[in-house]
Amino acid sequence: MLSLNDIPSDVSRKDKVPTSEELCDATISLWKEDPDTEVLPSSQLFARVVQRCSGWSFDQETFETMLVEKNLYSLDETKLPVYSHLIQVPEMCPDLTLNHVKTSNQSSKYLGNIKILSTSNNHMGRGLFAEKDFKPGQLIYVEEDPICIIPAIEKLALISRGKICALCNLSLGSISSHFIMKNGLDCNTCASVWCSKKCKSKDIIHGALKHNKGNKNKVVNCANWNKFEAHCQKTSNDSAYSLGVIFAQLLLNKDSSKRNKQYLKALCGVSQRVRVRGQYSIQESETSVDKFENKWREVYALFIESFPTLADDIDFETFLFCIGKFNINKLSNNQIYFISSFINHHCEPNVRYEFDSKLKLSLYARKEIKKGEQLYITYVNPLHGVILRRRELRVQYGFICKCCRCKKELEHLDIHKNDKEYDRDEITKNNKLNKNSMDELNRGNIDKNQGNRNNEMARRKSSMRNQRPDLQELLKNGQEFELEIPDVINIGGRRRRTSVRFDETVSMAIEE
């Protein structure tokens, strides 16, 4: 018998064999969507990932080996790679204090509210401290602009068609063509448009990068920049593109170049190579770094071809350091703000920031803050479980969070409690998981405490509800959050899960 389109019914589709990285990404995505799955035993977690990735072919042993190689289940801090000790913390330039930060008259009055000081915590380096008491919701300070405004790489196509502002990326749907023509907000050479005269005057690099105008000293090769930009778009390399925009502004904007160089020089930094190594276990590290080297040498060559005058000053290692510095200092809108770059992380932050449509940053108190207290934001989604939060911090920023919330949640985790850790030496020799320890994980302590685990999940949900920020704040500061809904709602015989999550677009999870 033949099926639809005369395809023999016994011909089975070949499932994809996922890489270790793809399995890791799938597991982390599951944890982000359902934080309760963090505490599942490996056999149940394997089943959930299989269900999620039905077109993949992999066995449980492969999956469990990945868990160890990626350090996803390890709670032993001595076995987790960190690189906070490799982050360079430069001394502040004597003439670069908060009093010298360029601000408008309106925002300068807030600079007396804060102070940059060294911290006693090794991985934090410096921090931002309150110089007065603040009440919840009170405005602490304002930063009018990032150090260098970076258009979003994913919106370059819209910019090229004149759909959004070429600088701040504000939608132009509400601006009439008559207003644009009257105020000269369009480019004379291409379809790019700016939302205001202020944005157009700020965008001093557009002419040089796109049309080779205002490039008297030939600091930019326009044709090669277009190749560099296209490569970054194709490979989704937003950090390399962002670095290119920053250097273009430093080279072309003589008025603010010296000050912005001082701002960037004062920030913490680490090589992107170090950050890549931090993502992998020892046995994976060299192979992964080799792949990384090839990728980044290609983009570095295009970068230097775009800025030929930098060839003697920016070698490959310096380029990687600049990439790493950008990645550990950028905020959620992919911009670097000088003052806000000194704010450290806490899983229960005491401040929050907001951006307006012109990229102005405003920092508000989330709770009561006393004079002398350090200000904290959260670098990761506060609704994620402790394992995922700590992994994101370790991989992206090089440290393991030891805040009171993390310690409290770790104490209540069932995973590995009274169990042996995975035998990593055995993994190194045989690339296989120590079956005894994994068997213990699957059937030992967890099975004996299965009833308690359900109670613990309920307790953690309640704790998360108490600790989470309000909805308005999450919409502004977070990329993902959950809304509680009734436990069971029947929709045509289907059961809806007990949370709805948002990540740019709204999606509802349905279980058959």
Coordinates of C-alpha atoms in Angstrom, one line a residue:
M1 CA 0.0 0.0 0.0
L2 CA 1.2 3.5 -0.8
S3 CA 0.5 6.5 1.4
L4 CA -0.1 10.1 0.3
N5 CA 2.1 11.2 -2.6
D6 CA 2.9 7.6 -3.4
I7 CA 5.6 7.4 -0.6
P8 CA 6.0 3.8 0.6
S9 CA 4.5 3.6 4.1
D10 CA 7.4 1.5 5.4
V11 CA 10.0 4.1 4.6
S12 CA 10.8 5.7 7.9
R13 CA 12.1 9.2 8.3
K14 CA 15.7 9.5 9.5
D15 CA 15.8 11.3 12.8
K16 CA 18.4 13.9 13.4
V17 CA 21.3 12.9 15.7
P18 CA 21.8 16.0 17.8
T19 CA 25.1 17.4 18.9
S20 CA 26.0 17.8 22.6
E21 CA 25.5 21.5 22.2
E22 CA 22.0 21.0 20.8
L23 CA 21.0 18.7 23.6
C24 CA 22.3 21.2 26.1
D25 CA 20.3 24.0 24.5
A26 CA 17.2 21.9 24.4
T27 CA 17.6 21.1 28.1
I28 CA 18.1 24.7 29.1
S29 CA 15.2 25.8 27.0
L30 CA 13.0 23.3 28.8
W31 CA 14.3 24.6 32.2
K32 CA 13.4 28.1 31.1
E33 CA 9.9 27.2 30.1
D34 CA 9.3 25.0 33.1
P35 CA 11.6 25.7 36.1
D36 CA 10.2 22.7 38.0
T37 CA 12.0 20.4 35.6
E38 CA 15.4 21.4 37.0
V39 CA 14.8 19.1 40.0
L40 CA 13.7 16.0 37.9
P41 CA 15.9 12.9 38.1
S42 CA 17.8 12.4 34.9
S43 CA 15.6 9.6 33.6
Q44 CA 12.5 11.9 33.8
L45 CA 14.4 14.8 32.4
F46 CA 15.5 12.6 29.5
A47 CA 11.9 11.7 28.8
R48 CA 10.8 15.3 28.8
V49 CA 13.6 16.3 26.3
V50 CA 12.7 13.3 24.1
Q51 CA 9.1 14.4 24.1
R52 CA 10.1 18.0 23.3
C53 CA 12.5 17.0 20.5
S54 CA 10.6 14.2 18.8
G55 CA 12.6 14.5 15.6
W56 CA 15.9 13.7 17.3
S57 CA 17.5 10.3 17.8
F58 CA 19.6 9.9 21.0
D59 CA 19.7 7.5 23.9
Q60 CA 19.7 8.1 27.6
E61 CA 23.4 7.3 28.0
T62 CA 24.2 10.0 25.5
F63 CA 21.9 12.5 27.3
E64 CA 23.4 11.7 30.7
T65 CA 26.9 12.1 29.4
M66 CA 26.0 15.5 28.1
L67 CA 24.6 16.5 31.5
V68 CA 28.0 15.8 33.0
E69 CA 30.1 17.3 30.2
K70 CA 28.1 20.5 30.4
N71 CA 28.0 20.6 34.2
L72 CA 24.2 20.9 34.1
Y73 CA 23.5 18.8 37.2
S74 CA 26.7 19.4 39.2
L75 CA 26.2 21.3 42.4
D76 CA 29.9 20.9 43.5
E77 CA 31.3 24.5 43.1
T78 CA 34.8 23.2 43.0
K79 CA 34.1 21.3 39.7
L80 CA 32.4 24.2 38.0
P81 CA 34.7 26.3 35.7
V82 CA 34.6 30.0 36.5
Y83 CA 36.7 32.9 35.1
S84 CA 35.9 35.8 37.5
H85 CA 39.5 35.8 38.6
L86 CA 40.6 36.4 35.0
I87 CA 38.4 39.5 34.6
Q88 CA 40.6 42.6 34.5
V89 CA 39.4 45.5 36.7
P90 CA 41.2 48.7 35.6
E91 CA 41.8 51.7 37.9
M92 CA 39.5 54.6 37.4
C93 CA 41.1 57.5 35.6
P94 CA 41.6 60.4 38.1
D95 CA 39.7 62.8 35.9
L96 CA 36.9 60.4 35.2
T97 CA 34.5 60.6 38.2
L98 CA 30.7 60.8 38.2
N99 CA 31.1 64.6 38.3
H100 CA 32.8 64.4 34.9
V101 CA 30.1 62.2 33.3
K102 CA 28.4 64.0 30.4
T103 CA 24.8 64.5 31.3
S104 CA 22.0 66.9 30.6
N105 CA 21.1 69.6 33.2
Q106 CA 18.0 67.6 34.1
S107 CA 19.9 64.3 34.8
S108 CA 23.1 65.8 36.4
K109 CA 21.2 66.5 39.6
Y110 CA 21.0 62.8 40.3
L111 CA 24.7 62.1 40.2
G112 CA 25.0 63.0 43.9
N113 CA 22.7 60.1 44.7
I114 CA 25.3 57.4 43.9
K115 CA 29.0 56.6 44.3
I116 CA 31.4 54.1 42.7
L117 CA 33.4 52.2 45.3
S118 CA 35.5 49.0 45.5
T119 CA 33.6 46.0 47.0
S120 CA 34.8 43.4 49.4
N121 CA 33.6 40.6 47.1
N122 CA 36.4 39.3 44.8
H123 CA 34.2 38.6 41.8
M124 CA 32.4 42.0 42.0
G125 CA 35.3 44.3 41.8
R126 CA 33.6 47.7 42.0
G127 CA 30.0 48.5 42.7
L128 CA 27.5 51.4 42.8
F129 CA 26.4 52.5 46.2
A130 CA 23.6 54.8 47.5
E131 CA 24.6 58.2 48.8
K132 CA 21.2 58.7 50.4
D133 CA 18.1 56.8 51.5
F134 CA 15.6 55.8 48.8
K135 CA 12.0 54.6 49.0
P136 CA 10.5 51.9 46.8
G137 CA 9.7 53.4 43.3
Q138 CA 11.9 56.4 43.8
L139 CA 14.1 57.5 40.9
I140 CA 17.8 57.1 41.7
Y141 CA 19.5 58.5 38.5
V142 CA 19.1 58.9 34.7
E143 CA 21.6 58.1 31.9
E144 CA 20.5 60.0 28.8
D145 CA 22.5 57.9 26.3
P146 CA 24.6 54.8 26.1
I147 CA 28.3 55.3 25.5
C148 CA 27.8 54.6 21.8
I149 CA 24.4 54.0 20.3
I150 CA 24.3 50.7 18.5
P151 CA 21.4 49.9 16.1
A152 CA 20.0 46.4 16.5
I153 CA 21.5 44.0 14.1
E154 CA 18.2 42.2 13.6
K155 CA 16.6 45.4 12.5
L156 CA 19.1 46.4 9.8
A157 CA 16.7 45.3 7.1
L158 CA 14.0 47.6 8.5
I159 CA 16.5 50.4 8.7
S160 CA 17.5 49.9 5.0
R161 CA 13.9 50.2 4.0
G162 CA 13.2 53.3 6.0
K163 CA 10.7 51.6 8.3
I164 CA 12.5 52.5 11.6
C165 CA 14.9 55.2 12.8
A166 CA 18.4 54.5 11.5
L167 CA 19.8 55.3 14.9
C168 CA 17.4 54.6 17.8
N169 CA 15.3 52.1 15.9
L170 CA 12.0 53.8 16.8
S171 CA 9.1 52.9 14.5
L172 CA 8.3 55.5 11.9
G173 CA 4.8 54.4 11.4
S174 CA 3.3 57.4 13.1
I175 CA 5.5 59.9 11.3
S176 CA 4.2 61.3 8.0
S177 CA 6.3 61.5 4.8
H178 CA 5.5 65.2 4.7
F179 CA 7.0 65.7 8.2
I180 CA 10.1 63.7 7.1
M181 CA 10.6 65.7 3.9
K182 CA 9.9 69.0 5.7
N183 CA 12.5 68.4 8.3
G184 CA 15.1 66.7 6.1
L185 CA 15.0 63.4 8.1
D186 CA 15.7 61.2 5.2
C187 CA 19.1 60.2 3.7
N188 CA 19.9 61.8 0.3
T189 CA 21.5 58.7 -1.0
C190 CA 19.6 55.7 0.5
A191 CA 16.2 54.9 2.0
S192 CA 17.3 55.4 5.6
V193 CA 15.3 57.8 7.7
W194 CA 15.7 59.2 11.2
C195 CA 12.9 60.0 13.6
S196 CA 14.1 63.4 14.6
K197 CA 16.8 66.0 13.8
K198 CA 18.5 65.0 17.1
C199 CA 18.9 61.4 16.0
K200 CA 20.1 62.4 12.5
S201 CA 22.7 64.8 14.0
K202 CA 23.9 62.1 16.4
D203 CA 24.3 59.5 13.6
I204 CA 27.6 60.8 12.3
I205 CA 28.8 57.3 11.1
H206 CA 26.0 56.6 8.6
G207 CA 27.5 58.6 5.7
A208 CA 31.0 57.2 6.1
L209 CA 29.9 53.5 6.6
K210 CA 27.2 53.5 3.9
H211 CA 28.2 56.1 1.3
N212 CA 31.9 56.9 2.0
K213 CA 31.1 60.5 3.0
G214 CA 32.9 62.4 5.7
N215 CA 35.7 59.9 5.6
K216 CA 38.6 62.2 4.6
N217 CA 41.2 60.3 6.5
K218 CA 40.1 57.0 5.1
V219 CA 39.7 55.5 8.5
V220 CA 36.8 53.4 7.2
N221 CA 36.6 51.2 4.1
C222 CA 33.0 51.6 3.1
A223 CA 32.9 48.5 0.7
N224 CA 34.5 46.3 3.3
W225 CA 32.2 47.5 6.0
N226 CA 29.3 46.3 4.0
K227 CA 30.9 42.9 3.8
F228 CA 31.6 42.9 7.5
E229 CA 28.0 43.9 8.3
A230 CA 26.6 41.3 6.0
H231 CA 28.7 38.6 7.6
C232 CA 27.6 39.6 11.1
Q233 CA 24.0 39.5 9.9
K234 CA 24.4 36.1 8.3
T235 CA 26.1 34.6 11.4
S236 CA 24.0 36.5 13.9
N237 CA 27.2 37.8 15.4
D238 CA 25.7 40.9 17.2
S239 CA 28.7 41.4 19.5
A240 CA 31.2 41.7 16.6
Y241 CA 28.8 44.0 14.8
S242 CA 28.3 46.1 17.9
L243 CA 32.1 46.4 18.4
G244 CA 32.4 47.6 14.8
V245 CA 29.8 50.3 15.4
I246 CA 31.6 51.4 18.6
F247 CA 35.0 51.7 16.8
A248 CA 33.4 53.5 13.9
Q249 CA 32.1 56.1 16.3
L250 CA 35.4 56.4 18.1
L251 CA 37.2 56.9 14.8
L252 CA 34.7 59.3 13.2
N253 CA 33.3 61.3 16.1
K254 CA 36.3 63.5 17.2
D255 CA 34.1 65.5 19.6
S256 CA 33.3 62.7 21.9
S257 CA 36.0 60.1 21.0
K258 CA 38.4 61.0 23.9
R259 CA 35.7 60.9 26.5
N260 CA 34.1 57.6 25.2
K261 CA 37.5 55.9 25.1
Q262 CA 38.0 56.8 28.8
Y263 CA 34.5 55.4 29.6
L264 CA 35.3 52.1 27.8
K265 CA 38.8 51.9 29.2
A266 CA 37.4 52.1 32.8
L267 CA 35.1 49.1 32.4
C268 CA 35.9 45.5 33.4
G269 CA 37.0 43.2 30.6
V270 CA 37.9 39.6 29.8
S271 CA 38.8 37.8 26.5
Q272 CA 36.0 36.2 24.6
R273 CA 38.2 33.1 24.4
V274 CA 38.1 32.8 28.2
R275 CA 34.3 33.1 28.2
V276 CA 34.1 30.3 25.6
R277 CA 36.3 28.0 27.7
G278 CA 34.0 28.7 30.6
Q279 CA 31.1 27.1 28.8
Y280 CA 32.7 23.7 28.6
S281 CA 34.2 21.0 30.6
I282 CA 37.9 20.2 30.4
Q283 CA 37.5 17.4 27.9
E284 CA 35.4 19.6 25.6
S285 CA 37.3 22.8 25.9
E286 CA 40.1 22.4 23.3
T287 CA 37.8 21.2 20.5
S288 CA 35.3 24.0 21.2
V289 CA 38.0 26.6 21.4
D290 CA 39.4 25.4 18.0
K291 CA 35.9 25.9 16.4
F292 CA 35.7 29.3 18.2
E293 CA 39.1 30.4 16.8
N294 CA 38.2 29.7 13.2
K295 CA 34.9 31.6 13.5
W296 CA 36.4 34.7 15.2
R297 CA 39.5 34.9 13.0
E298 CA 37.2 35.2 10.0
V299 CA 35.2 38.0 11.5
Y300 CA 38.4 39.7 12.8
A301 CA 39.9 39.8 9.2
L302 CA 36.7 41.5 8.0
F303 CA 36.8 43.9 10.9
I304 CA 40.4 45.0 10.1
E305 CA 39.6 45.3 6.4
S306 CA 36.8 47.7 7.4
F307 CA 39.1 49.8 9.6
P308 CA 42.5 49.5 8.0
T309 CA 44.1 52.2 10.3
L310 CA 43.5 49.8 13.3
A311 CA 45.7 47.0 11.9
D312 CA 48.7 48.0 14.0
D313 CA 46.7 48.7 17.2
I314 CA 44.1 45.9 17.3
D315 CA 45.6 42.5 17.0
F316 CA 43.5 39.3 17.3
E317 CA 43.9 39.0 21.0
T318 CA 43.0 42.6 21.6
F319 CA 39.9 42.1 19.4
L320 CA 38.8 39.1 21.5
F321 CA 39.3 41.1 24.7
C322 CA 37.1 43.9 23.3
I323 CA 34.4 41.4 22.3
G324 CA 34.5 40.0 25.8
K325 CA 34.4 43.4 27.4
F326 CA 31.3 44.3 25.4
N327 CA 29.5 41.1 26.3
I328 CA 30.0 41.4 30.1
N329 CA 29.0 45.1 30.2
K330 CA 26.1 45.3 27.9
L331 CA 22.6 45.6 29.3
S332 CA 19.4 43.8 28.0
N333 CA 19.0 46.3 25.1
N334 CA 22.5 45.5 23.8
Q335 CA 23.9 48.9 24.8
I336 CA 26.6 49.9 27.3
Y337 CA 25.8 52.6 29.8
F338 CA 28.8 53.9 31.7
I339 CA 27.3 54.4 35.2
S340 CA 25.1 51.3 35.1
S341 CA 28.0 49.1 34.1
F342 CA 29.2 49.3 37.7
I343 CA 26.0 47.8 39.1
N344 CA 26.5 44.2 40.3
H345 CA 24.2 41.2 40.3
H346 CA 21.9 39.8 43.0
C347 CA 19.1 37.3 42.6
E348 CA 16.9 39.5 44.7
P349 CA 17.8 43.0 43.3
N350 CA 17.0 46.2 45.0
V351 CA 16.8 48.4 41.9
R352 CA 15.4 48.1 38.4
Y353 CA 16.0 50.0 35.2
E354 CA 13.7 51.2 32.4
F355 CA 14.5 52.4 28.9
D356 CA 12.4 54.9 27.0
S357 CA 12.0 54.9 23.2
K358 CA 15.2 57.1 22.9
L359 CA 17.4 54.7 24.9
K360 CA 17.4 56.9 28.0
L361 CA 18.0 54.7 31.1
S362 CA 16.2 55.4 34.4
L363 CA 17.1 53.5 37.6
Y364 CA 14.4 53.1 40.3
A365 CA 14.5 51.6 43.8
R366 CA 12.6 48.3 44.0
K367 CA 12.7 48.3 47.8
E368 CA 13.8 50.5 50.6
I369 CA 17.5 51.4 50.3
K370 CA 19.6 52.9 53.0
K371 CA 22.6 55.2 52.5
G372 CA 25.8 53.2 52.0
E373 CA 24.0 50.1 50.6
Q374 CA 25.2 48.6 47.3
L375 CA 22.8 48.8 44.4
Y376 CA 22.0 45.5 42.7
I377 CA 20.2 44.5 39.5
T378 CA 19.7 41.0 38.2
Y379 CA 21.7 39.8 35.3
V380 CA 19.4 36.8 34.7
N381 CA 15.7 36.0 34.8
P382 CA 14.8 35.9 38.5
L383 CA 12.0 33.4 37.8
H384 CA 14.4 30.7 36.7
G385 CA 15.5 28.0 39.1
V386 CA 18.8 28.2 41.0
I387 CA 20.6 25.7 38.7
L388 CA 19.8 27.6 35.6
R389 CA 20.4 31.0 37.1
R390 CA 23.8 30.0 38.4
R391 CA 24.8 28.4 35.1
E392 CA 23.8 31.5 33.1
L393 CA 25.9 33.7 35.5
R394 CA 28.8 31.3 35.4
V395 CA 28.9 31.1 31.6
Q396 CA 28.0 34.7 30.8
Y397 CA 29.8 36.5 33.6
G398 CA 32.3 34.0 35.0
F399 CA 31.1 33.7 38.7
I400 CA 28.9 31.5 40.8
C401 CA 26.3 33.4 42.7
K402 CA 26.3 32.9 46.4
C403 CA 23.5 35.2 47.4
C404 CA 21.1 34.3 50.2
R405 CA 18.4 33.3 47.8
C406 CA 20.7 30.9 45.9
K407 CA 21.9 29.4 49.2
K408 CA 18.3 28.9 50.4
E409 CA 17.2 27.2 47.2
L410 CA 20.2 25.0 47.1
E411 CA 19.5 23.7 50.6
H412 CA 16.0 22.5 49.4
L413 CA 17.2 20.8 46.2
D414 CA 16.7 17.0 46.2
I415 CA 19.2 16.4 43.4
H416 CA 22.5 14.9 44.8
K417 CA 21.4 15.3 48.4
N418 CA 23.1 12.4 50.1
D419 CA 24.0 11.0 46.7
K420 CA 27.5 10.7 45.2
E421 CA 28.6 13.2 42.5
Y422 CA 29.2 12.0 39.0
D423 CA 32.6 10.4 38.6
R424 CA 34.2 13.0 36.2
D425 CA 37.5 11.0 36.1
E426 CA 35.6 8.1 34.6
I427 CA 34.0 10.5 32.1
T428 CA 37.4 11.7 31.0
K429 CA 38.7 8.2 30.4
N430 CA 35.7 6.5 28.8
N431 CA 33.4 9.5 27.9
K432 CA 30.7 7.6 29.8
L433 CA 28.8 8.4 32.9
N434 CA 29.5 6.4 36.1
K435 CA 26.4 4.2 36.0
N436 CA 26.4 3.6 39.8
S437 CA 26.1 7.3 40.6
M438 CA 23.5 7.8 37.8
D439 CA 21.5 4.8 39.0
E440 CA 21.5 6.3 42.5
L441 CA 20.3 9.6 41.0
N442 CA 17.4 7.8 39.2
R443 CA 16.1 5.4 41.7
G444 CA 17.8 6.0 45.1
N445 CA 17.3 9.1 47.2
I446 CA 14.9 10.7 44.8
D447 CA 12.5 7.7 44.7
K448 CA 12.6 7.5 48.5
N449 CA 11.6 11.1 48.7
Q450 CA 9.2 11.3 45.8
G451 CA 6.3 12.5 47.9
N452 CA 8.5 15.1 49.6
R453 CA 9.7 16.3 46.2
N454 CA 6.2 17.2 45.2
N455 CA 5.7 19.2 48.4
E456 CA 9.1 20.9 47.8
M457 CA 8.0 22.0 44.3
A458 CA 4.9 23.5 45.7
R459 CA 7.0 25.3 48.3
R460 CA 9.4 26.6 45.7
K461 CA 6.5 28.0 43.5
S462 CA 5.2 29.8 46.6
S463 CA 8.6 31.2 47.3
M464 CA 9.0 32.3 43.7
R465 CA 5.7 34.1 43.8
N466 CA 6.8 36.0 46.9
Q467 CA 10.2 36.9 45.4
R468 CA 9.1 37.9 41.9
P469 CA 8.9 41.5 40.8
D470 CA 5.6 43.0 39.7
L471 CA 4.2 42.5 36.1
Q472 CA 5.0 46.0 34.9
E473 CA 8.6 45.6 36.0
L474 CA 9.0 42.3 34.3
L475 CA 7.6 43.7 31.1
K476 CA 10.4 46.3 31.1
N477 CA 13.3 44.4 32.6
G478 CA 12.8 40.8 31.7
Q479 CA 12.5 38.8 28.5
E480 CA 10.5 35.9 30.0
F481 CA 8.1 35.6 32.9
E482 CA 5.1 33.5 34.0
L483 CA 1.5 34.3 34.8
E484 CA -0.3 32.0 37.2
I485 CA -3.6 30.5 35.9
P486 CA -5.9 27.8 37.2
D487 CA -4.3 24.4 37.5
V488 CA -6.6 22.7 35.0
I489 CA -8.6 24.2 32.2
N490 CA -10.2 21.9 29.6
I491 CA -10.0 23.3 26.1
G492 CA -11.6 20.8 23.7
G493 CA -10.3 17.9 25.7
R494 CA -6.8 19.3 26.1
R495 CA -5.2 20.4 29.3
R496 CA -3.5 23.7 29.6
R497 CA -0.3 23.9 31.6
T498 CA -0.3 26.0 34.7
S499 CA 1.8 28.9 33.3
V500 CA 1.9 31.1 30.3
R501 CA 5.3 32.5 29.3
F502 CA 6.3 35.5 27.2
D503 CA 9.4 36.1 25.1
E504 CA 8.9 39.0 22.7
T505 CA 5.8 37.1 21.3
V506 CA 3.0 35.6 23.4
S507 CA 2.8 31.9 23.4
M508 CA 0.5 29.4 25.2
A509 CA 1.8 25.9 26.1
I510 CA -0.8 23.2 25.4
E511 CA -0.5 19.6 26.5
E512 CA -2.3 17.0 24.5

